[in-house]
Amino acid sequence: MRAELNLRPLAIALAVAMALAAATVIVVAVSLPAYAAEATPPVLVPVSERTWMDTSLGADRRAELALKAMTQQEKLSWVKGWFGSDFGDKKRNPAALPFSAGYIPGTPRLGLPALFETDAGLGVATQATKTPRERTSLPSGLATTATWDRKVAYNGGAMIGTEARASGFNVMLAGGVNLLREPRNGRNFEYAGEDPLLAATMVAQQVKGIQSNHVIATMKHFAVNDQETGRFILDSRIGDADNRMSDLLAFQLVLEQSDPGSVMCAYNRLNGAYACESDYLLNQVLKKDWGYKGYVMSDWGAVHSTVAAANNGLDQESAWEFDKSAYFGAALEEAVANGHVPQARLDNMVFRILRAMFDKGVVDHPVAEGGAIDFAAHGVVSRTDAEESMVLLKNTGGLLPLKAGAKKIVVIGAHADVGVLAGGGSSLVYPVGGSAVTGIGPATWPGPVVFHPSSPLKAIQARAPGASVVYHDGVDAAAAARAAADADVVLVFAQQWVGESVDAVSLSLPDNQDALIAAVAKANPKTVVVLETGGPVLMPWLGQSAAVLQAWYAGTSGGEAIARVLFGEVNPSGRLPATFPVSASQLPRPVLDGDPKDESKRFDVNYHEGAAVGYKWFDLKGLKPLFPFGHGLSYTQFAYSGLAASQKDGKLQLRFKVTNTGALKGKDVPQLYVAPQGVKWEAPKRLAGWDKVELAPGETKEVSVSVDPRLLAMFDSRSKTWRIAKGGYKVLLAHDAADTGAASITVQLPQRVLDVAGKAGK
Ligand code: BGC
């Protein structure tokens, strides 16, 4: 059993311990007496008397009634969670699902089920390396965002929520929406890119899909946890207005659009305070300004105090074993008893948890382990997501789609003979049948490096029956180039593995893959590069390769999806959800802050770019990226016309027409950007809306988009209002954020002031 221990706890515990040692944290009450016995032992409440089970009542009332029936000990049990595995010398709570992320005991006396928690955004993960659950994995979150397709995101969420339920889980720790400020961030693949509107819209759809299964989803990591290096000790520095218009806006929009039952506060500090004890973040912004009614759970090992955390808005300590002390155990009981934490606060903590359980259907639709999973159908959901996510970055001379009649196709590198790469860490979904490649990368968490056993090579071979399709592992670049020289077409696969807790050391492809691609492309100009990366990478060989397909981490059916796009069974329609820089020198922080080898020294990450994230930064500084945000080619072409604007109930409405001017059916993502004329924003323009439309050759469709007024406003911290300045605003209808030929009109907007929630106010 010992050998089966997940090494992740150790990795995290070590880092947390080092961080704590460095952080001079005051540890509250490490050895307090065990819970005092209840004065009157609680009795089972007969089913007929469980008024909170009346489904005709609202979630608020039901939570209120259930709370009233609880003893103090029962209340306390709801705010202290357990990890789903042994942790050092702490044994797993036997009631937790083995190797799961977390467990919160229920109150059976009152008919209230326990909470069983699983990671995360790509599917049902397992916190173990030897005996994992094998489940369906979606492509990375960044890939799903690259579909720009709301329905695809919803379907993916609904699918993984079904698997969570069938696996006995009623809480999914999915809903990651940290903005891509740092292209090297090791968790970018779990998130949704650099633009708050795009990221929030896509994550909200996923959350809705998950919650359609009566499973609570978890928006995370709140907030500004935008790099992994030093995540336990770093202090994210950013002003309130800048934050409200960037990272916080993404969270705010997810809440409004999907109402996740829980929110996970992050590891890092924000402007000095730990996120899980930040009155500003939890009480002021989340609960007061945004009116959030769900509960706040901590990230695993992110709690640093009892009184401050409880009073500043944390509702549940997720895995007490990860924290320096069981802060929400006996210490909290004592703090309530002596008045440092008001009883009303404890009641509110529990109320919020119960309310989410009633509201999302967790109580009325109890979960059980061992449900049937339709892996074939779920594989198609994942494949569709992957296909829609792939971004054709370059396609010189129409090399793609691959034509019938090729005699020799050479496939090189990235284990493309057997599978597609997955990102590492808590979100890893172990593949059905096991990893296609074993024994590489970090042996311990956030490893292992896993490949989903969906072979691009086999899928390519199946589509080229008359051709010789051969594989070369690419380890020896010169040999690979020789093998490629006489091929009709060469497909070089390149990979970049990243994972939770580790940022990419640089934006360059690792392991000499740049040299491999350059050598192969030199030997054969008909070279297509397929990228399996966590996020943006540099491409020094771009000028030499004929075509580049960004395939991200493509999930359970990735190999099949890649082949279908390469052969034109699917017309690529993904668009970049993040800017690809030419070099790291173009970034706000050319060098990543912190030292990945030394997690003991606290440091600040100064987000001096404020709300000018991604393409906004590039616009502001007049920088030309390698590939702009929103970029993506198709095997057909699209033209835009008839851009017009109107204003209804104070809302800007835009409409226009898209025509497929090429010869193939395809999908386009027309994008609307707004650029103020006389007014200064954080950057020259912002994404204001988009749609994804499918068009037959020659077909035209009309699209209309309504613009969230906050995207036309600046946030004013003093008055806590969104302010639209009177003046002219240029609306651009564009193929991407750098589209110089974009159609445009200028609209005149009156001055408007909106309240903190973006509603028409004064
Ligand atoms: C991660 C969370 C995850 C949790 C539970 C943490 O290390 O940051 O995203 O949900 O672990 O596994």
mmCIF file of C-alpha atoms and ligand atoms in Angstrom, residues 8 12 83 100-102 118-120 127 173-174 187 190-191 220-221 225 228 231-232 264 267 297-301 322 426-427 445 500, ligand 1:
data_model
loop_
_atom_site.group_PDB
_atom_site.id
_atom_site.type_symbol
_atom_site.label_atom_id
_atom_site.label_comp_id
_atom_site.label_asym_id
_atom_site.label_seq_id
_atom_site.Cartn_x
_atom_site.Cartn_y
_atom_site.Cartn_z
ATOM 1 C CA ARG A 8 1.905 14.692 -4.586
ATOM 2 C CA ILE A 12 2.988 19.969 -1.829
ATOM 3 C CA PHE A 83 -7.844 14.754 1.542
ATOM 4 C CA SER A 100 -9.833 11.436 -4.590
ATOM 5 C CA ALA A 101 -9.209 15.124 -4.028
ATOM 6 C CA GLY A 102 -11.372 15.555 -0.974
ATOM 7 C CA THR A 118 -12.822 15.311 -7.587
ATOM 8 C CA ASP A 119 -10.553 17.316 -9.840
ATOM 9 C CA ALA A 120 -11.090 18.890 -12.327
ATOM 10 C CA GLN A 127 -4.741 11.673 -6.985
ATOM 11 C CA LEU A 173 -13.106 21.202 -8.638
ATOM 12 C CA ALA A 174 -13.517 22.493 -12.179
ATOM 13 C CA ARG A 187 -1.375 25.628 -15.519
ATOM 14 C CA GLU A 190 -6.188 24.160 -17.360
ATOM 15 C CA TYR A 191 -7.426 27.713 -17.880
ATOM 16 C CA LYS A 220 -10.901 28.777 -9.091
ATOM 17 C CA HIS A 221 -8.222 29.887 -8.185
ATOM 18 C CA ASN A 225 -2.786 32.923 -9.135
ATOM 19 C CA GLU A 228 3.092 28.407 -10.529
ATOM 20 C CA ARG A 231 2.682 29.970 -5.808
ATOM 21 C CA PHE A 232 2.656 29.375 -2.040
ATOM 22 C CA MET A 264 -11.771 28.024 -4.414
ATOM 23 C CA TYR A 267 -2.488 29.781 -2.718
ATOM 24 C CA MET A 297 -13.337 26.459 -0.108
ATOM 25 C CA SER A 298 -9.588 26.758 0.294
ATOM 26 C CA ASP A 299 -7.048 25.382 -2.126
ATOM 27 C CA TRP A 300 -5.227 22.374 -0.706
ATOM 28 C CA GLY A 301 -2.737 23.833 1.760
ATOM 29 C CA PHE A 322 -2.271 19.957 3.834
ATOM 30 C CA SER A 426 -4.059 17.440 -10.028
ATOM 31 C CA SER A 427 -6.146 17.826 -13.196
ATOM 32 C CA TRP A 445 3.756 14.420 -8.842
ATOM 33 C CA GLU A 500 0.750 22.147 -12.011
HETATM 34 C C1 BGC B 1 -4.792 22.586 -6.850
HETATM 35 C C2 BGC B 1 -6.296 22.659 -7.073
HETATM 36 C C3 BGC B 1 -6.889 21.305 -6.889
HETATM 37 C C4 BGC B 1 -6.571 20.798 -5.500
HETATM 38 C C5 BGC B 1 -7.161 19.448 -5.194
HETATM 39 C C6 BGC B 1 -4.452 21.912 -5.542
HETATM 40 O O1 BGC B 1 -3.097 21.645 -5.466
HETATM 41 O O2 BGC B 1 -4.233 23.871 -6.895
HETATM 42 O O3 BGC B 1 -6.560 23.152 -8.345
HETATM 43 O O4 BGC B 1 -8.282 21.356 -7.117
HETATM 44 O O5 BGC B 1 -5.171 20.730 -5.359
HETATM 45 O O6 BGC B 1 -6.512 18.444 -5.855
#
